[in-house]
Coordinates of C-alpha atoms and ligand atoms in Angstrom, one line a residue:
M140 CA 7.9 21.8 -10.5
E141 CA 7.0 25.1 -8.9
L142 CA 3.9 26.1 -9.8
S143 CA 3.0 30.9 -9.0
V144 CA 0.0 30.7 -7.8
N145 CA -2.5 33.4 -6.6
L146 CA -2.0 33.1 -2.9
T147 CA -5.0 35.4 -2.1
N148 CA -6.8 32.1 -2.2
S149 CA -4.4 29.4 -1.6
F150 CA -2.8 28.1 2.1
Q151 CA 0.8 26.0 2.7
G152 CA 1.1 22.7 5.0
I153 CA 2.5 20.5 4.9
A154 CA 3.0 18.0 2.1
V155 CA 3.3 14.5 3.6
S156 CA 2.2 12.1 0.1
P157 CA 3.1 13.3 -3.2
G158 CA 0.2 14.0 -6.8
I159 CA -2.7 16.4 -7.6
G160 CA -5.7 15.8 -6.3
I161 CA -8.5 18.3 -7.9
G162 CA -12.0 18.2 -7.0
R163 CA -14.8 19.1 -4.3
V164 CA -14.6 19.4 -1.1
M165 CA -15.7 16.5 1.6
K166 CA -16.0 17.9 5.4
L167 CA -15.4 15.2 8.0
A168 CA -17.1 15.7 11.3
G169 CA -16.4 13.8 14.4
P170 CA -14.1 13.8 17.8
G171 CA -11.9 16.6 17.8
N172 CA -12.8 17.5 14.2
V173 CA -14.6 21.1 13.2
A174 CA -18.0 21.0 13.6
P175 CA -20.3 19.0 11.2
E176 CA -21.8 20.1 8.1
R177 CA -25.4 21.1 8.0
L178 CA -26.9 19.2 5.7
S179 CA -30.7 20.6 4.1
I180 CA -32.9 16.5 4.1
G181 CA -36.1 17.5 3.5
D182 CA -39.0 15.5 4.9
S183 CA -38.0 12.3 3.1
G184 CA -34.8 12.0 4.6
I185 CA -35.8 12.3 8.5
E186 CA -36.5 8.7 8.9
A187 CA -33.7 7.5 7.6
E188 CA -31.4 10.3 9.8
L189 CA -33.2 9.1 13.0
E190 CA -31.9 5.3 12.3
R191 CA -28.9 6.5 11.8
L192 CA -29.2 7.9 15.3
R193 CA -31.3 4.6 16.6
C194 CA -28.0 2.4 15.6
A195 CA -25.3 5.2 16.3
I196 CA -26.9 4.8 20.1
T197 CA -26.7 0.7 19.9
A198 CA -23.1 1.0 18.2
T199 CA -22.8 3.1 21.7
A200 CA -24.3 1.3 24.2
D201 CA -22.8 -2.1 23.2
Q202 CA -19.3 -0.1 23.4
L203 CA -19.8 1.0 26.5
L204 CA -20.8 -2.2 27.7
S205 CA -18.9 -4.1 26.3
L206 CA -15.7 -1.4 27.9
Q207 CA -17.4 -2.0 31.6
N208 CA -17.1 -6.1 31.5
E209 CA -13.4 -5.3 30.4
L210 CA -12.8 -3.3 33.5
R211 CA -15.0 -5.2 35.8
R212 CA -12.6 -8.1 34.6
K213 CA -9.6 -6.6 35.9
L214 CA -10.6 -4.3 39.0
N215 CA -12.4 -7.4 40.5
N216 CA -16.3 -5.7 39.8
L217 CA -14.9 -2.2 41.7
D218 CA -15.0 0.6 39.8
A219 CA -15.8 -0.4 36.6
D220 CA -19.7 1.6 37.4
I221 CA -17.5 4.8 36.6
F222 CA -19.1 3.8 32.5
E223 CA -22.9 3.0 33.9
A224 CA -22.9 6.8 34.4
H225 CA -22.3 7.2 30.5
L226 CA -24.7 4.6 30.0
M227 CA -27.3 5.9 31.4
L228 CA -26.4 9.4 29.7
V229 CA -27.0 7.6 26.2
R230 CA -30.0 6.2 26.8
D231 CA -31.2 9.5 28.3
R232 CA -34.9 10.4 26.9
T233 CA -34.2 13.9 27.5
F234 CA -30.9 13.8 25.8
V235 CA -32.3 12.0 22.8
G236 CA -35.0 13.2 22.6
E237 CA -33.4 16.9 22.4
I238 CA -31.0 15.3 19.2
E239 CA -34.5 13.8 18.1
K240 CA -36.0 16.5 17.9
R241 CA -34.0 18.9 16.4
I242 CA -33.9 16.0 13.7
K243 CA -37.0 16.0 12.8
E244 CA -37.8 20.5 13.3
E245 CA -34.6 21.6 11.4
K246 CA -34.8 18.6 9.3
C247 CA -31.1 18.6 9.2
N248 CA -28.6 15.5 9.3
A249 CA -28.2 13.4 12.6
E250 CA -24.5 14.6 12.7
Y251 CA -25.5 18.7 13.4
A252 CA -28.8 17.8 15.1
L253 CA -26.2 16.2 17.8
Y254 CA -23.8 19.0 17.6
E255 CA -26.4 21.1 18.5
A256 CA -27.6 19.3 20.5
L257 CA -24.5 19.2 23.0
E258 CA -23.9 23.0 22.4
H259 CA -27.3 23.3 24.1
F260 CA -26.3 20.7 27.0
Q261 CA -23.1 21.8 27.5
K262 CA -24.3 25.8 28.2
V263 CA -27.0 24.4 30.3
F264 CA -24.4 22.4 32.5
A265 CA -22.4 25.2 32.7
T266 CA -25.1 27.4 34.5
I267 CA -25.3 24.3 37.3
R268 CA -24.2 25.5 40.6
D269 CA -24.0 21.8 42.3
E270 CA -19.6 21.4 41.5
Y271 CA -20.5 17.6 40.7
L272 CA -23.3 18.1 38.6
R273 CA -21.5 20.1 36.7
E274 CA -18.9 18.4 36.4
R275 CA -21.5 15.6 34.6
S276 CA -20.1 17.7 31.4
L277 CA -17.6 16.0 31.1
D278 CA -19.5 12.5 31.3
L279 CA -22.3 14.2 28.9
R280 CA -19.5 15.2 26.0
D281 CA -17.1 11.8 26.2
V282 CA -20.6 10.6 25.7
G283 CA -21.2 12.6 22.8
A284 CA -18.1 12.2 21.7
R285 CA -18.4 8.5 21.8
L286 CA -21.9 9.1 19.9
M287 CA -20.4 11.2 17.1
E288 CA -17.8 8.8 16.3
N289 CA -20.2 6.1 15.4
L290 CA -22.3 8.4 14.0
T291 CA -19.8 9.1 11.9
D292 CA -18.8 6.3 10.3
V293 CA -16.1 6.9 8.2
R294 CA -17.2 4.3 5.7
D295 CA -20.7 6.1 5.5
V296 CA -19.9 9.2 4.5
M297 CA -19.2 9.4 0.5
K298 CA -22.5 7.2 0.2
G299 CA -24.7 9.2 -1.3
L300 CA -22.1 11.7 -3.6
D301 CA -22.3 11.4 -7.4
D302 CA -18.4 12.4 -7.4
S303 CA -15.3 11.3 -5.8
R304 CA -13.8 14.0 -2.9
V305 CA -11.1 15.7 -1.4
I306 CA -11.1 14.8 2.0
V307 CA -11.0 18.2 4.8
A308 CA -11.2 17.5 8.3
A309 CA -8.9 18.5 11.3
S310 CA -7.7 15.0 11.9
L311 CA -8.2 11.6 11.2
T312 CA -7.1 8.5 12.8
P313 CA -5.9 6.2 11.4
S314 CA -8.7 3.6 12.4
E315 CA -10.6 6.6 10.2
T316 CA -8.7 6.4 7.1
A317 CA -8.4 3.0 6.4
R318 CA -12.5 2.4 7.0
L319 CA -12.9 5.1 4.3
D320 CA -13.9 4.5 0.4
T321 CA -11.2 5.5 -0.7
S322 CA -12.6 4.7 -4.0
R323 CA -14.1 8.2 -4.1
V324 CA -10.9 10.0 -2.6
L325 CA -9.1 12.1 -4.1
G326 CA -6.5 13.3 -1.9
F327 CA -6.7 15.4 2.4
V328 CA -6.3 18.1 3.3
L329 CA -5.6 18.3 7.1
E330 CA -4.9 20.6 10.3
T331 CA -2.6 18.0 12.2
G332 CA -0.3 15.3 11.4
S333 CA 3.1 15.2 9.9
V334 CA 4.7 13.3 7.4
T335 CA 5.4 9.7 9.6
S336 CA 1.8 10.0 11.1
H337 CA -0.3 7.4 10.2
T338 CA -1.6 8.6 8.6
A339 CA 0.3 10.1 6.1
I340 CA 1.7 6.3 5.8
L341 CA -1.7 5.8 5.2
A342 CA -2.4 7.8 2.4
R343 CA 1.2 7.1 1.0
S344 CA 0.5 3.3 0.4
L345 CA -2.8 4.4 -0.9
N346 CA -1.2 7.0 -3.7
L347 CA -3.5 9.1 -2.6
P348 CA -2.0 13.2 -2.4
A349 CA -2.3 15.2 1.4
V350 CA -1.0 18.5 2.9
V351 CA -1.5 18.6 6.5
G352 CA -0.3 21.0 8.9
V353 CA -2.6 23.5 7.4
P354 CA -4.3 26.3 9.7
G355 CA -7.9 25.5 10.8
I356 CA -9.3 28.7 10.2
S357 CA -8.5 28.4 6.8
L358 CA -10.1 25.3 6.7
A359 CA -12.8 27.0 9.0
N360 CA -15.0 28.1 5.7
L361 CA -14.8 25.7 3.2
T362 CA -18.0 23.8 2.1
G363 CA -18.8 20.6 -0.5
A364 CA -19.5 23.6 -2.9
D365 CA -16.0 24.8 -2.6
K366 CA -13.0 23.4 -5.6
L367 CA -9.5 22.0 -3.9
I368 CA -6.4 21.6 -5.8
I369 CA -4.3 20.1 -3.1
D370 CA 0.0 19.9 -4.2
G371 CA 1.0 16.5 -2.8
F372 CA 4.5 17.3 -3.5
S373 CA 4.9 21.7 -2.4
G374 CA 2.0 21.6 0.4
R375 CA -0.1 23.8 -1.5
V376 CA -3.6 23.9 -1.2
I377 CA -5.7 26.0 -3.8
V378 CA -9.6 27.4 -3.9
N379 CA -11.9 27.3 -5.9
P380 CA -8.4 27.6 -8.9
D381 CA -9.3 29.4 -12.1
S382 CA -9.1 27.5 -15.0
R383 CA -5.7 28.6 -16.1
T384 CA -4.5 27.3 -12.1
E385 CA -6.5 24.5 -13.1
E386 CA -5.2 23.5 -16.3
A387 CA -1.8 24.0 -14.8
Y388 CA -1.9 21.8 -12.0
R389 CA -3.6 18.4 -14.9
L390 CA 0.1 19.0 -17.2
K391 CA 1.7 19.1 -13.7
A392 CA -0.3 15.8 -12.7
R393 CA 0.1 14.5 -16.5
A394 CA 4.4 14.8 -15.9
A395 CA 4.5 13.5 -12.5
D396 CA 3.1 10.8 -13.5
E397 CA 5.5 10.7 -16.8
F398 CA 7.9 10.6 -14.8
Q399 CA 6.9 7.7 -12.5
A400 CA 6.1 5.8 -15.5
R401 CA 9.9 6.1 -16.7
M402 CA 11.6 5.0 -13.6
K403 CA 8.6 2.1 -13.5
A404 CA 10.6 0.6 -16.3
D405 CA 13.5 0.0 -14.8
N406 CA 11.6 -2.3 -12.3
A407 CA 13.4 -5.4 -13.9
L408 CA 16.6 -4.3 -13.3
P409 CA 18.7 -5.6 -10.0
P410 CA 19.4 -3.0 -7.3
E411 CA 22.6 -3.1 -8.0
T412 CA 25.0 -0.1 -7.2
V413 CA 27.6 0.4 -10.4
D414 CA 30.6 -1.1 -8.3
G415 CA 28.0 -4.8 -8.0
F416 CA 26.5 -5.0 -4.4
T417 CA 23.2 -6.1 -4.4
V418 CA 20.7 -4.2 -1.8
P419 CA 17.7 -5.6 -2.0
L420 CA 14.5 -3.7 -2.0
A421 CA 11.1 -4.7 -0.2
L422 CA 6.8 -3.7 0.1
N423 CA 5.6 -2.0 3.3
L424 CA 2.4 -3.2 3.2
D425 CA -0.4 -1.5 5.3
S426 CA -2.8 -4.5 4.8
A427 CA -2.4 -7.8 4.9
C428 CA -5.0 -8.2 2.6
C429 CA -3.5 -7.1 -0.9
D430 CA -3.6 -8.2 -4.4
F431 CA -0.4 -9.4 -4.4
S432 CA -0.6 -10.1 -8.3
Q433 CA -0.1 -6.9 -9.2
L434 CA 2.9 -5.9 -6.5
K435 CA 5.1 -8.6 -8.0
G436 CA 6.2 -6.8 -10.8
A437 CA 7.5 -4.2 -8.9
G438 CA 10.9 -5.9 -9.1
I439 CA 11.5 -6.6 -5.6
S440 CA 12.8 -8.9 -3.0
G441 CA 9.9 -9.7 -0.4
I442 CA 7.5 -8.0 2.1
G443 CA 9.9 -6.3 4.4
L444 CA 6.8 -4.8 6.5
V445 CA 3.2 -6.1 7.5
R446 CA 0.8 -3.7 9.2
T447 CA -0.8 -6.1 10.6
E448 CA -2.9 -3.8 13.1
F449 CA -4.7 -1.8 11.0
M450 CA -7.3 -5.1 11.1
F451 CA -7.6 -4.2 14.9
L452 CA -8.9 -0.8 14.2
N453 CA -12.4 -1.0 13.1
P454 CA -14.3 -0.3 16.4
H455 CA -17.0 -3.0 15.4
H456 CA -14.8 -6.3 14.9
H457 CA -11.5 -7.4 15.6
P458 CA -10.6 -10.9 13.3
T459 CA -10.5 -14.2 14.8
E460 CA -8.1 -16.6 14.4
E461 CA -9.1 -18.5 11.9
E462 CA -9.8 -15.0 9.9
Q463 CA -6.5 -13.9 10.6
F464 CA -5.1 -17.4 9.6
E465 CA -6.9 -17.0 6.1
I466 CA -5.8 -13.9 5.5
Y467 CA -2.2 -14.7 6.2
K468 CA -2.2 -17.8 4.6
K469 CA -3.0 -15.9 1.3
L470 CA -0.9 -13.8 1.6
L471 CA 2.0 -16.1 1.5
I472 CA 0.7 -18.5 -1.2
D473 CA 0.5 -15.5 -3.4
A474 CA 3.9 -14.2 -2.4
G475 CA 5.4 -17.4 -3.4
D476 CA 9.0 -18.1 -2.5
L477 CA 9.7 -14.2 -1.6
S478 CA 9.9 -13.6 2.1
V479 CA 7.2 -12.0 3.8
V480 CA 7.6 -10.1 7.8
I481 CA 4.3 -9.9 8.8
R482 CA 4.9 -7.5 12.0
T483 CA 2.4 -8.2 14.7
M484 CA 0.0 -5.6 15.7
D485 CA 1.7 -2.0 16.9
I486 CA -1.3 -0.8 18.7
G487 CA -1.3 2.0 20.3
G488 CA -0.1 5.8 20.4
D489 CA -1.5 7.1 17.1
K490 CA -3.5 3.9 16.5
V491 CA -6.1 3.2 18.4
A492 CA -10.1 1.9 18.3
A493 CA -12.9 1.2 21.2
G494 CA -12.6 -2.0 22.8
I495 CA -8.8 -2.6 22.3
T496 CA -7.7 -1.2 25.6
T497 CA -9.5 0.7 28.4
L498 CA -6.8 2.6 29.1
N499 CA -6.5 6.5 28.9
E500 CA -3.2 7.7 29.0
E501 CA -1.1 11.3 28.7
N502 CA 1.4 10.1 26.9
P503 CA 0.5 7.2 24.8
F504 CA 3.5 7.0 22.2
L505 CA 5.8 6.4 25.4
G506 CA 2.9 4.1 27.0
L507 CA 1.6 0.9 26.6
R508 CA 2.2 0.5 22.6
G509 CA 3.4 -2.1 20.8
I510 CA 4.9 -5.7 21.8
R511 CA 4.2 -3.8 25.2
L512 CA 0.6 -3.3 24.9
A513 CA 0.3 -7.1 23.6
L514 CA 2.0 -8.6 26.5
R515 CA 0.5 -6.8 29.3
E516 CA -2.6 -5.8 28.3
R517 CA -4.0 -7.8 25.1
K518 CA -2.1 -11.3 25.8
D519 CA -5.5 -13.0 24.4
L520 CA -5.3 -11.1 21.1
F521 CA -2.0 -11.1 20.7
K522 CA -1.7 -15.0 21.1
A523 CA -4.5 -15.1 19.1
Q524 CA -2.9 -13.5 15.8
L525 CA 1.0 -15.9 16.9
R526 CA -1.3 -18.3 16.3
A527 CA -3.1 -17.7 13.2
L528 CA 0.7 -17.2 12.0
L529 CA 2.9 -20.3 12.7
R530 CA -0.4 -22.5 11.2
A531 CA 0.3 -19.7 8.2
G532 CA 3.7 -20.7 7.7
V533 CA 3.1 -24.2 6.6
Y534 CA 2.3 -22.1 3.1
G535 CA 5.1 -20.2 2.4
N536 CA 7.8 -18.1 3.9
L537 CA 7.2 -15.6 6.4
H538 CA 8.9 -13.8 9.4
I539 CA 7.6 -12.3 12.2
M540 CA 8.3 -9.0 13.4
L541 CA 7.8 -7.5 16.9
P542 CA 7.3 -3.6 17.4
M543 CA 8.7 -1.6 19.4
V544 CA 11.1 -3.8 20.9
S545 CA 12.9 -2.1 24.3
S546 CA 14.2 -5.1 25.6
V547 CA 15.7 -8.2 26.1
T548 CA 13.0 -9.9 28.4
E549 CA 10.4 -8.9 25.7
L550 CA 12.3 -11.5 22.9
W551 CA 12.5 -13.5 25.4
E552 CA 8.7 -13.6 26.9
T553 CA 7.5 -13.8 23.3
R554 CA 9.9 -17.0 22.8
E555 CA 8.1 -18.9 25.4
I556 CA 4.6 -17.4 24.6
I557 CA 5.5 -19.2 20.8
D558 CA 6.6 -22.6 22.9
E559 CA 3.8 -22.3 24.1
L560 CA 1.5 -22.0 21.9
C561 CA 3.6 -24.4 19.5
C562 CA 2.9 -27.3 22.1
E563 CA -1.2 -26.4 21.7
L564 CA -1.4 -26.5 18.1
Q565 CA 0.3 -29.6 17.9
E566 CA -1.9 -31.4 21.0
Q567 CA -4.9 -29.9 18.8
G568 CA -3.6 -31.4 16.1
L569 CA -3.3 -28.5 14.3
E570 CA -0.7 -28.2 11.3
H571 CA 2.0 -25.2 12.3
V572 CA 5.6 -24.2 12.2
R573 CA 7.7 -24.9 15.3
E574 CA 11.0 -22.4 13.5
L575 CA 10.2 -19.2 12.4
P576 CA 12.7 -16.3 12.3
L577 CA 12.0 -13.8 14.8
G578 CA 12.9 -10.1 14.4
A579 CA 12.5 -7.1 16.5
M580 CA 11.9 -3.3 15.6
I581 CA 14.4 -1.1 16.2
E582 CA 12.5 1.7 16.7
T583 CA 14.2 3.3 20.6
P584 CA 17.4 4.7 21.4
G585 CA 17.4 2.3 23.9
A586 CA 16.8 -0.7 21.4
A587 CA 19.6 0.7 19.2
L588 CA 22.1 1.0 22.1
I589 CA 21.7 -2.6 23.3
A590 CA 21.2 -4.4 19.6
G591 CA 24.2 -6.5 20.3
E592 CA 22.2 -8.3 23.2
L593 CA 18.9 -8.2 21.4
S594 CA 20.8 -9.6 17.9
R595 CA 21.8 -13.0 19.9
I596 CA 18.2 -13.8 20.5
C597 CA 16.9 -12.8 17.9
D598 CA 17.1 -13.5 13.5
F599 CA 16.4 -10.0 12.5
F600 CA 16.9 -6.5 13.1
S601 CA 14.3 -4.0 10.9
I602 CA 14.8 -0.3 11.8
G603 CA 11.2 1.8 12.5
T604 CA 13.1 4.8 11.1
N605 CA 9.6 6.9 11.9
D606 CA 10.2 5.8 15.5
L607 CA 13.7 6.0 16.1
V608 CA 13.9 9.8 15.1
Q609 CA 10.5 10.4 17.0
Y610 CA 11.9 9.0 20.6
T611 CA 15.8 10.1 19.4
R612 CA 14.6 14.0 18.6
A613 CA 11.8 13.8 21.1
I614 CA 9.6 14.5 19.0
D615 CA 5.9 13.5 18.2
R616 CA 5.8 12.1 14.9
G617 CA 2.4 13.3 15.1
N618 CA 2.6 17.5 15.7
E619 CA 2.6 20.0 12.9
H620 CA 4.2 22.0 15.2
V621 CA 7.3 20.5 15.7
S622 CA 7.6 18.4 12.6
Y623 CA 10.3 21.3 11.3
L624 CA 12.7 19.7 14.0
Y625 CA 12.1 16.0 12.4
H626 CA 15.3 15.1 10.2
P627 CA 15.7 12.0 9.6
A628 CA 19.7 13.1 8.4
H629 CA 20.2 14.1 12.1
P630 CA 23.6 12.5 13.1
S631 CA 22.1 11.5 16.1
V632 CA 19.9 8.9 14.4
L633 CA 22.7 8.2 12.0
Q634 CA 24.5 6.8 15.3
L635 CA 22.2 4.9 16.5
I636 CA 21.5 3.6 13.0
K637 CA 25.4 2.6 12.5
K638 CA 24.7 1.6 16.7
T639 CA 22.3 -0.6 15.7
V640 CA 24.7 -2.4 12.5
E641 CA 27.2 -2.4 14.6
G642 CA 24.8 -4.8 17.2
A643 CA 23.9 -7.4 14.4
K644 CA 27.3 -8.1 12.8
E645 CA 27.6 -9.3 16.9
G646 CA 24.7 -11.3 16.5
G647 CA 25.5 -12.4 13.2
I648 CA 22.3 -11.5 12.1
P649 CA 20.8 -8.5 8.7
V650 CA 19.8 -5.4 9.0
A651 CA 16.6 -3.5 6.9
V652 CA 15.0 -0.7 7.1
C653 CA 11.3 -0.1 6.8
G654 CA 10.3 3.0 7.9
Q655 CA 10.2 6.1 5.5
M656 CA 13.4 7.4 5.2
A657 CA 14.2 4.4 3.3
A658 CA 11.9 5.7 1.1
D659 CA 13.9 9.2 0.0
P660 CA 16.7 8.3 -2.9
A661 CA 19.1 9.8 -1.3
L662 CA 18.8 8.8 2.5
A663 CA 18.3 5.1 1.2
V664 CA 22.1 5.9 -0.4
L665 CA 22.9 7.3 3.1
L666 CA 21.4 4.0 4.4
V667 CA 23.2 1.7 1.7
G668 CA 26.6 3.2 3.2
L669 CA 25.9 2.7 6.8
G670 CA 25.9 -0.9 6.5
V671 CA 22.1 -1.6 5.9
N672 CA 21.3 -4.9 4.1
E673 CA 17.6 -4.2 2.9
L674 CA 15.1 -1.3 1.9
S675 CA 11.8 -1.9 2.4
M676 CA 8.6 1.1 1.8
V677 CA 5.9 1.5 0.6
E678 CA 5.2 0.6 -3.6
S679 CA 5.2 4.1 -5.4
A680 CA 9.1 4.3 -4.1
V681 CA 10.7 1.2 -4.9
P682 CA 11.3 3.0 -9.0
L683 CA 12.8 6.2 -7.5
V684 CA 15.2 4.2 -4.9
R685 CA 16.4 1.2 -8.1
R686 CA 17.4 4.1 -9.8
A687 CA 19.6 6.1 -6.8
I688 CA 21.3 2.9 -5.8
R689 CA 21.5 1.7 -9.6
S690 CA 23.7 5.4 -10.1
V691 CA 26.3 5.7 -6.8
S692 CA 29.2 3.0 -6.3
M693 CA 29.1 1.2 -2.5
Y694 CA 32.4 3.0 -2.3
E695 CA 30.7 6.2 -2.9
T696 CA 27.7 5.5 -0.2
V697 CA 30.2 4.3 2.5
Q698 CA 32.4 7.8 1.7
A699 CA 28.9 9.2 2.0
A700 CA 28.0 8.1 4.9
E701 CA 31.4 8.6 6.8
A702 CA 31.8 12.7 6.4
A703 CA 27.3 12.3 7.0
L704 CA 29.0 10.4 10.8
K705 CA 31.1 13.4 11.4
C706 CA 28.5 16.1 11.0
A707 CA 27.2 18.1 13.5
R708 CA 23.5 19.0 11.3
A709 CA 20.8 17.6 9.9
A710 CA 21.2 20.0 7.1
D711 CA 24.7 19.4 6.3
V712 CA 24.5 15.4 6.3
E713 CA 21.3 16.1 3.9
E714 CA 24.4 18.4 1.2
I715 CA 26.2 15.3 0.8
V716 CA 23.8 13.0 0.0
A717 CA 22.2 15.6 -1.8
G718 CA 25.5 16.8 -4.0
L719 CA 25.8 12.8 -4.3
L720 CA 22.6 12.3 -5.7
K721 CA 22.4 15.3 -8.6
T722 CA 25.6 14.3 -10.2
R723 CA 25.0 10.9 -10.3
F724 CA 21.0 10.9 -10.8
P725 CA 20.4 14.4 -12.3
E726 CA 17.0 13.0 -12.4
V727 CA 15.7 13.5 -9.1
A728 CA 16.1 16.9 -9.3
E729 CA 12.6 16.9 -11.2
L730 CA 10.7 16.0 -8.4
Ligands
PEP274 C1 8.9 2.8 12.0 O1 8.5 3.5 12.9 O2 9.5 3.4 10.7 C2 7.6 2.2 11.3 C3 7.8 1.2 10.2 O3 6.6 1.6 11.6 P1 5.4 2.3 12.4 O4 5.7 3.6 11.1 O5 3.8 1.7 11.0 O6 5.6 3.0 13.5
MG275 MG1 7.6 2.3 13.8

């Protein structure tokens, strides 16, 4: 349903998470974000702001020290002193004194005082003749960004507000999103991102509307006094709507809720095509600590993906083996007989947090990400996670899945580590499972092309289409400038999915899809036709996908897939599947 809107007070972005959010703005500052909002704190707020600044300085110094130690360990003490300059800066009286002075004199929040102090020092550095000293301004920028991040602990930003808000920011990392008090968030409006950026994925699993790719200029003048309507279906954002517009959007929100409720009524029905083929539907969870009792009603066959990396993105604490064991154990007990696929930490790309790695990669999505980081950089964290999984496996139907697999060696190495850990656990007398199904995510064209080989040394595949599309189409999945090229239905992607299905057949193993493609009703039907055995998605997508599957025959899906594989353009493929779905499931057009 498209509403007519006065365009002068609205702007268009990319809709990445459906729903309508209406409320006042909460602007987030932080590294890479817009200048922080200046808040007047009065005399009574000064001490609290100074205390926040002291805490942020301590946290920053702690992080720098641990980075320095980590680097010393790796570099045998050489070159680790590069952090010494940063440590000196964060403790420097002139620098810290300047921020304190601004808090006291301007009676403003610590973020704003830091921002102003940084601007001031950057100007001073720019006038210095000595090149060496002038370059120290880079250190200042680095330390300033880290300090800002610690100061702007997103867990705190909603404190003291008496209402829920729409978050507005230039960018928001997955770790920031994961740490927000989401019970107070009405939605997200961001400058950067795309449908499969991890922040968008989190927004969908939190059932919060999100619009990204909004020009910074549109956001620059927004303040906490502004009210926004955010339309996560169309990507439109309206500033300070009049009462008629607001009422129209409230009606739209109600209609969307009613539609979802109608779809959910079918949750008890099997996800079966009209000619009797069952396509199991599973859930994607972005946290292992969820209340599974509520999800069981979704009529699903299990959990097809648990993204465990979000547990590691809190810069202040990484979960220990024991903590992870308790979390996985509870999830497995709650899930009962249902299969649970837990993916080992997929850290790297846009999912990074202070303290995990000291690398500063030019191209993180092509860097030490997922299984690569686990095997080469953080084997300690990987082993602790595998130990926790092997121990928790006793309590349910656990499958372990490895992210970003691109070679058979990574599977062999992991199997060796698992064998070693089993011996270790045996010696320590800790109960554990020796045999667990081990799966590989197929997320790169290379992995799809060697699917036959991979299928002989693992027990299942799950295709991560969010990444497969990114790597096949050479499109950064978080970059709003190229999101116009991001088409999961592109024939190049379909060929690789077909290749993966054929490879899986060689090894006699099943193939699931757990990327966003599985959550789109029309594309889900296409995946079934391509021979995929299971579809895993965010809970809110299950009812529609179930309906879509129940409205077509397997014969039709195979025919659609065959026709799609002959196409040259994504648009032609989309036309084929949309056409099929519209005739069989006309309500889908209501979306
Ligand atoms: C994918 O790439 O499709 C996937 C499911 O993994 P993630 O989105 O976490 O990278
Ligand atoms: Mg992925």
